[in-house]
XYZ file of C-alpha atoms in Angstrom:
396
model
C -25.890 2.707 -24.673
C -23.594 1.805 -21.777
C -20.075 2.862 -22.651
C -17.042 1.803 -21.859
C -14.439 3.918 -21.678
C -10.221 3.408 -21.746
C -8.728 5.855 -20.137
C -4.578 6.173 -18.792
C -4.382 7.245 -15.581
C -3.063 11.073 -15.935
C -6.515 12.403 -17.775
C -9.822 13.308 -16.483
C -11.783 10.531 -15.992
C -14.900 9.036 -14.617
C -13.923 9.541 -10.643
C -14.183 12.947 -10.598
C -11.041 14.279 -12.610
C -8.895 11.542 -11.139
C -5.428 12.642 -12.207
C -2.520 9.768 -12.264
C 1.263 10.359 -11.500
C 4.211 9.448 -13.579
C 6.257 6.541 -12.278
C 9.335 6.454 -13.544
C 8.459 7.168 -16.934
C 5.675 5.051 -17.209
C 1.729 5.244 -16.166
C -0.833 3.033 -15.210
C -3.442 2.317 -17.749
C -7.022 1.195 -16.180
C -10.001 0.003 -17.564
C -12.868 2.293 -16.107
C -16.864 0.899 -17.010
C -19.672 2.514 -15.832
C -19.731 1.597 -11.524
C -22.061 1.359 -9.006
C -22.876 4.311 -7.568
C -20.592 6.704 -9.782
C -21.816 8.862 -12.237
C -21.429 8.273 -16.249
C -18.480 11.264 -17.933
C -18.018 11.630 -21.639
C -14.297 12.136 -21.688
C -12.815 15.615 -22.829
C -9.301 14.717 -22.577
C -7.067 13.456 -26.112
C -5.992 9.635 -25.771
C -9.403 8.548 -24.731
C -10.918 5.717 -26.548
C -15.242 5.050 -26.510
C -15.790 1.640 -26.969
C -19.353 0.868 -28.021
C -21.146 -2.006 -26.015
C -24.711 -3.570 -25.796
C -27.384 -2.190 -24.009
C -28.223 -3.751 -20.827
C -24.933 -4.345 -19.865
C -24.115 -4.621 -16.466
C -19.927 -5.133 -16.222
C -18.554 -2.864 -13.578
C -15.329 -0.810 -13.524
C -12.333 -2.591 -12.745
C -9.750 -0.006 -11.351
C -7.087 -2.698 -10.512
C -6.698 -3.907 -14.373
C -4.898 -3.044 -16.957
C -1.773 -2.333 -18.435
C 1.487 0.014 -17.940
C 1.952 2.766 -20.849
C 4.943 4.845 -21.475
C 5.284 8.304 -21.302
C 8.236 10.562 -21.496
C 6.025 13.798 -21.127
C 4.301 14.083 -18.025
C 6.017 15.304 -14.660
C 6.681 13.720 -11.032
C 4.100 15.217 -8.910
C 6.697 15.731 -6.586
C 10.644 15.239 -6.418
C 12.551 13.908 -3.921
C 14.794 16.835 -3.092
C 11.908 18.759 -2.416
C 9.961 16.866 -0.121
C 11.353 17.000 3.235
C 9.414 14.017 3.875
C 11.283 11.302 1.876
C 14.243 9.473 3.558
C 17.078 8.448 2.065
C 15.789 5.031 1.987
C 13.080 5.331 -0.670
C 14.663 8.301 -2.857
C 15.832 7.078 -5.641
C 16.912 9.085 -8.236
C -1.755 15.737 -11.261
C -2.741 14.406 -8.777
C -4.926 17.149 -6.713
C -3.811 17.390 -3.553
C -5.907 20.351 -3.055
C -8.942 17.898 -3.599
C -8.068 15.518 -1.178
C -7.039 18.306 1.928
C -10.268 19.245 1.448
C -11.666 15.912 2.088
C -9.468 15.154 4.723
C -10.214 18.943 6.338
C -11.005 18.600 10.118
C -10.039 14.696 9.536
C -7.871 12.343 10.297
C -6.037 9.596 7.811
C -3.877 6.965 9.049
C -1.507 4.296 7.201
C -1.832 1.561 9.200
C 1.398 -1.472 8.851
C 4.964 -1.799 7.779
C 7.241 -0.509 5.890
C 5.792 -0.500 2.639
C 2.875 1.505 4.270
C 5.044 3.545 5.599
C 6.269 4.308 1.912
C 3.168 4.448 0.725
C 2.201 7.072 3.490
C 5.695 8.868 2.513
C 4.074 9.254 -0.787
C 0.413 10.527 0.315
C 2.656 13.020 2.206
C 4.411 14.104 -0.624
C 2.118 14.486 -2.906
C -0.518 16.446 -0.474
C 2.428 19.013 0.953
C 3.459 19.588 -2.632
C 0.518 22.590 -2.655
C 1.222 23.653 -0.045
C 3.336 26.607 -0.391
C 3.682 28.151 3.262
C 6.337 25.489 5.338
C 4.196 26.874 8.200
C 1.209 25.725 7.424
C 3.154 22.378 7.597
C 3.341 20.172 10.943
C 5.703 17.093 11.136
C 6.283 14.821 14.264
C 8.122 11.801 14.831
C 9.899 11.087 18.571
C 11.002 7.220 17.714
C 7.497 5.837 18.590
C 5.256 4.043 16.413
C 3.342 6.820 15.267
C 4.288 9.449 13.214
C 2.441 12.571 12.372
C 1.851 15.193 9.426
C -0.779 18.048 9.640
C -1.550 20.598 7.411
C -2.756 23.666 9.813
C -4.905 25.205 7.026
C -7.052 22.494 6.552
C -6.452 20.831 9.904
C -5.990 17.619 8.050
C -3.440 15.155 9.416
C -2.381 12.328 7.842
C -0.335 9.939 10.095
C 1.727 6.092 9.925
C 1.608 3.692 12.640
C 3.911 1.044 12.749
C 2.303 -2.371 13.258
C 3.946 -4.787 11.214
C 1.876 -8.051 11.660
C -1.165 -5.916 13.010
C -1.291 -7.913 16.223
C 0.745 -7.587 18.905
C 4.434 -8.918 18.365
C 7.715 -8.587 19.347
C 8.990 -6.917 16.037
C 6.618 -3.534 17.231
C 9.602 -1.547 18.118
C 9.710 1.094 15.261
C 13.484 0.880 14.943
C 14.715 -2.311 17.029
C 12.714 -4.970 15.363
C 15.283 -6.913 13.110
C 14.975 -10.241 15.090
C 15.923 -13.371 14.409
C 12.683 -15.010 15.726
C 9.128 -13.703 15.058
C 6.238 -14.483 17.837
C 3.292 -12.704 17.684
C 0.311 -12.303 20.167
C -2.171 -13.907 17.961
C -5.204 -12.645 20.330
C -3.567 -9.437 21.400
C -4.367 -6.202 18.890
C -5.871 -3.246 21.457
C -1.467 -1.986 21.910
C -2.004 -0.938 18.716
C -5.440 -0.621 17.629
C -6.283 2.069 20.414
C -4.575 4.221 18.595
C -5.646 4.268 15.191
C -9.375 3.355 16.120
C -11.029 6.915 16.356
C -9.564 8.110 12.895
C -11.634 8.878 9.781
C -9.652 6.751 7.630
C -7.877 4.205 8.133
C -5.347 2.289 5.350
C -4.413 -1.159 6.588
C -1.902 -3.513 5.591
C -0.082 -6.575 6.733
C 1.790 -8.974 4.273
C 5.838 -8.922 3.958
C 6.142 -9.106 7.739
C 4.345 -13.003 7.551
C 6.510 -14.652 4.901
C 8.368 -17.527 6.515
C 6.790 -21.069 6.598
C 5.974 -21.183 10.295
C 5.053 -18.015 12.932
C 6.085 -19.172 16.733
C 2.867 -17.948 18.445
C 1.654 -16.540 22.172
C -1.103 -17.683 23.748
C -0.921 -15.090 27.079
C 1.595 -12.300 27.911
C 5.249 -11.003 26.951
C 5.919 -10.236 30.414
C 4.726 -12.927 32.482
C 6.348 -16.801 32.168
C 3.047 -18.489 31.930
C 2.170 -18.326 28.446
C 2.007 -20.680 25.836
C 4.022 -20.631 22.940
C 3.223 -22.719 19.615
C 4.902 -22.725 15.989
C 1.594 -22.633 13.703
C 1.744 -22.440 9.951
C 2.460 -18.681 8.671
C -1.181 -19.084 6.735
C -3.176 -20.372 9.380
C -1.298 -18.048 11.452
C -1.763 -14.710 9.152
C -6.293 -15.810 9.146
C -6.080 -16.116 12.954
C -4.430 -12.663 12.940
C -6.686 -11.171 10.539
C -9.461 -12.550 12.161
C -8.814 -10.706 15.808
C -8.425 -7.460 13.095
C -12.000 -7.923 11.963
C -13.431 -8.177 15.311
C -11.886 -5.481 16.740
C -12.777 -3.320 14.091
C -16.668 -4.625 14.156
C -16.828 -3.714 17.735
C -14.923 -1.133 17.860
C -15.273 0.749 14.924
C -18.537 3.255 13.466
C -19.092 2.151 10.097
C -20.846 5.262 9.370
C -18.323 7.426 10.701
C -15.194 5.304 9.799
C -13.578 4.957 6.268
C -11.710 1.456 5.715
C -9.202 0.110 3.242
C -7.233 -2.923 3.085
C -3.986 -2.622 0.764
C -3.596 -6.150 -1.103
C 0.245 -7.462 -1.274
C 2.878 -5.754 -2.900
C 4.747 -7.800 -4.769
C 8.829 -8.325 -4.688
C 11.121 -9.493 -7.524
C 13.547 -11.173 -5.356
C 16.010 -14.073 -6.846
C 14.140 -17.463 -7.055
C 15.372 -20.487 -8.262
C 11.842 -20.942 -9.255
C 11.441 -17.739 -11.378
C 9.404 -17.752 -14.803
C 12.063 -16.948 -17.626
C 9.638 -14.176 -18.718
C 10.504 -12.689 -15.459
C 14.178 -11.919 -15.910
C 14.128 -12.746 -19.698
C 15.463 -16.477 -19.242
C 18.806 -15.235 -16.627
C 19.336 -17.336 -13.896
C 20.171 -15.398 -10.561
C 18.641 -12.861 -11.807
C 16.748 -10.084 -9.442
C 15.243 -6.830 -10.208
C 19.276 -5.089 -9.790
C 19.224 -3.350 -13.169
C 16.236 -3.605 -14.378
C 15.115 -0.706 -16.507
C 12.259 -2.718 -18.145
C 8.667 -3.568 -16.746
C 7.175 -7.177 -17.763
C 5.011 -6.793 -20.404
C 3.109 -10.374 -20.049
C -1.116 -9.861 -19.893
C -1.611 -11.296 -16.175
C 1.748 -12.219 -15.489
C 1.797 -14.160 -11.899
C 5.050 -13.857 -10.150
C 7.047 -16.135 -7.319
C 6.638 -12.959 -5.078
C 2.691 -12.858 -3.918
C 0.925 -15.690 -2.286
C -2.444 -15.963 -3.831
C -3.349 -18.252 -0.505
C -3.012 -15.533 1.186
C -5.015 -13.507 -1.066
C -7.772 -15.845 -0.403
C -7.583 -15.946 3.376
C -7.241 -11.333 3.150
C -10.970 -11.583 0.980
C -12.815 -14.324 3.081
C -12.111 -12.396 5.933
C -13.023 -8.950 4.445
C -16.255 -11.258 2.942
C -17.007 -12.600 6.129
C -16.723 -9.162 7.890
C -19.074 -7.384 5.134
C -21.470 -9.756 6.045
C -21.398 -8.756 9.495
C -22.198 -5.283 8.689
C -18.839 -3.715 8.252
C -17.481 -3.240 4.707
C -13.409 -2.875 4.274
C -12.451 -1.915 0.981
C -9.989 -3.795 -0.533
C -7.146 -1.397 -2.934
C -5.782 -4.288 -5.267
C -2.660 -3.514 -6.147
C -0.880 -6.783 -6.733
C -1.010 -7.456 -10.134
C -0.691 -3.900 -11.462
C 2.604 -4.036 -9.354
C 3.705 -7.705 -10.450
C 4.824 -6.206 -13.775
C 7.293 -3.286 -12.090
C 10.363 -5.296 -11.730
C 12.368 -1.900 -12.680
C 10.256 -0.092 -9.791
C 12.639 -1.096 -6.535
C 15.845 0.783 -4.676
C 18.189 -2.527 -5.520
C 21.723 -0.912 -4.155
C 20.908 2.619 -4.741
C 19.275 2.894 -0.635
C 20.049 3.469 2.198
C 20.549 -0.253 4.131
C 19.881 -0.449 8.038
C 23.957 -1.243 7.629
C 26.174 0.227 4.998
C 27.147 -2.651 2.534
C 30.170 -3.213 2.123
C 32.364 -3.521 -0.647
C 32.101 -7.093 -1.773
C 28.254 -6.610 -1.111
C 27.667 -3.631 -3.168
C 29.916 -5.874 -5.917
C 27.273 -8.538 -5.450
C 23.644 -6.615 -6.240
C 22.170 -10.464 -7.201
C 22.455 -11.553 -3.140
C 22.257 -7.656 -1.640
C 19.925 -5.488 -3.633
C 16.637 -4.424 -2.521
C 13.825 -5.665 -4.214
C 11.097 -5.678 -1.973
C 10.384 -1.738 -1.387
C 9.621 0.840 -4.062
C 11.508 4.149 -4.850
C 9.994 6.998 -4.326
C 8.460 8.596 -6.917
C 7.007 5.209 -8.251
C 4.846 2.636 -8.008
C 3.263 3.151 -4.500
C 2.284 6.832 -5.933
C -0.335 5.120 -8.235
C -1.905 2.678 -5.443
C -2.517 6.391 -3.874
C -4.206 7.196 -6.521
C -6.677 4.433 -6.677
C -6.864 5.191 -2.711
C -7.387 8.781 -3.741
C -10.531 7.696 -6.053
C -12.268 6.164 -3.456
C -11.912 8.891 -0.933
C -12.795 11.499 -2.995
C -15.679 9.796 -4.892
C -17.165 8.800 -1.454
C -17.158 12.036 -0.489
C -18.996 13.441 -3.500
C -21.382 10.692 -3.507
C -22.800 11.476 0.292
């Protein structure tokens, strides 16, 4: 009999004692069914469920679903005093890294976008240096440019961030001068960037936050010569062209059999909308996620702050290149993050400028509610990541 099996991130499970994080109190609880290529565990752990089903079955695990379950008894994997790692702009108030230095021993990782990447990446760093207990086994390296580096010496792992906001070429790709009031990307242009990130091991991509306006101004030819040919195209015809020169680059430039891929779906924000569903901010109008200490509890709520057209365009592509011969896994985190309106900074971060007084006085127009403190939410969407690269590994 095929079994299905219930199981809350935070207990041994079916990928190979996959262990979840807390997240401000709360966990992540996923549905795991028997998958493709993964092998069948009777649970040992207490709060597991069996769930008899037919014989014959053939539903597959579904990593990405299911619901968010309190729990006041479990510990941050890591706290933000400790880690050196964490800026002041996520911090805000097991997992076995041993397991995945391991896998990443004599390799190299690499978070691959903006900002929330970046925090994402804060958090793989994090939670891998937590066992570490020699600071000299420990390498860290950041000079202002794009990339930044950590490297643990022992396992001569390295796990780095590169900062490529819209993945092409644009003029927002300075790492620390790139609030502009106009956005114009080089929709053809991707080898700045991609050269290097190409040769790594694995590679975590994401582009989404930077492409929300209606309309992308965009350069046909080069920033430094006058010849070129500028063009304001719509943002989602504009974000498919972009992915597009991603996916070719990759198919001709990257070893499938040598190269680990992952595409991070869009993290949601819980910005003020005039548009918002009352569930969202329990029927207050101009209303954002500033005090929030609640997550929304709605099966499959859908929120004003993911684009499911661009969704679409983020899986034909990855389709289309599959096809071709080169798979990118997709890490859906979208909805499982839709219902973590209590998971963002708000006031309590660092801004690029200090707000001032009348700002901090007005969290409903200033707070942040796009990026995620740190522990939190983008701790779990490494553990799904973590799943995959440590279940590939024991399945070669």
């Amino acid at each position: 009999m095929a079994k299905r099996q219930l199981l809350m991130l935070g207990i041994r499970a079916s990928f190979h004692t996959l262990a979840a994080v807390l997240v401000a109190g709360v966990i992540f609880t996923a549905v795991f069914l028997s998958r493709n290529g993964m092998r069948k565990e009777t649970p040992q752990s207490i709060g597991v469920s069996n769930v008899e089903e037919g014989e014959g079955s053939d539903r597959e695990c579904n990593i990405f679903e299911g619901k968010w379950v309190f729990d006041n008894e479990s510990k941050p994997i890591y706290k933000e005093e400790e880690c050196k790692f964490m800026s002041d702009q996520l911090a805000c108030g097991k997992f076995n890294g041993t397991k995945l230095l391991e896998r990443l021993r004599n390799k190299r990782m690499v978070y691959v976008g903006d900002s929330l990447n970046r925090g994402q990446w804060v958090s793989m760093v994090c939670m891998a240096s937590s066992v570490i207990t020699n600071p000299r086994m420990m390498y860290f390296h950041s000079n202002s440019s794009n990339l930044i580096t950590f490297k643990s010496l022992e396992y001569n792992a390295t796990i780095d961030f590169y900062w490529a906001p819209l993945m092409v070429e644009s003029n927002s790709d300075d790492p620390t001068n790139h609030r502009l009031p106009e956005r114009i990307v080089r929709i053809q242009s991707i080898e700045k960037h991609a050269r290097h990130w190409t040769e790594s091991d694995i590679i975590v991509l994401n582009s989404y936050l930077w492409w929300l306006r209606p309309h992308m101004k965009t350069l046909w030819g080069s920033f430094e010569k006058l010849n070129g040919i500028y063009k304001e195209v719509e943002m989602v015809r504009v974000y498919e062209m972009a992915l597009q020169t991603m996916s070719q680059w990759l198919e001709v430039h990257v070893n499938s059999n040598l190269t680990k891929l992952f595409f991070m779906s869009m993290s949601p924000t819980h910005e003020r909308n005039a548009s918002m569903q009352g569930e969202e901010w329990r029927g207050k109008t101009k209303q954002n996620c500033y005090g929030e200490t609640s997550l929304i509890e709605k099966k499959g709520y859908h929120g004003k702050g993911s684009d499911p057209k661009m969704m679409r365009v983020v899986e034909n592509v990855l389709d289309e290149l599959k096809r071709r011969g080169l798979n990118i896994q997709m890490i859906n985190i979208t909805q499982l993050s839709e219902y973590r309106k209590d998971g963002h900074p708000s006031i309590y971060r660092k801004q690029w400028e200090p707000l001032k007084e009348s700002q901090v006085l007005d969290p409903s127009s200033y707070s942040d509610c796009i990026h995620w403190c740190l522990p939190g939410v983008p701790d779990v969407w490494n553990q799904l990541l973590y799943a995959y690269i440590v279940e590939d590994h024991h399945s070669t």
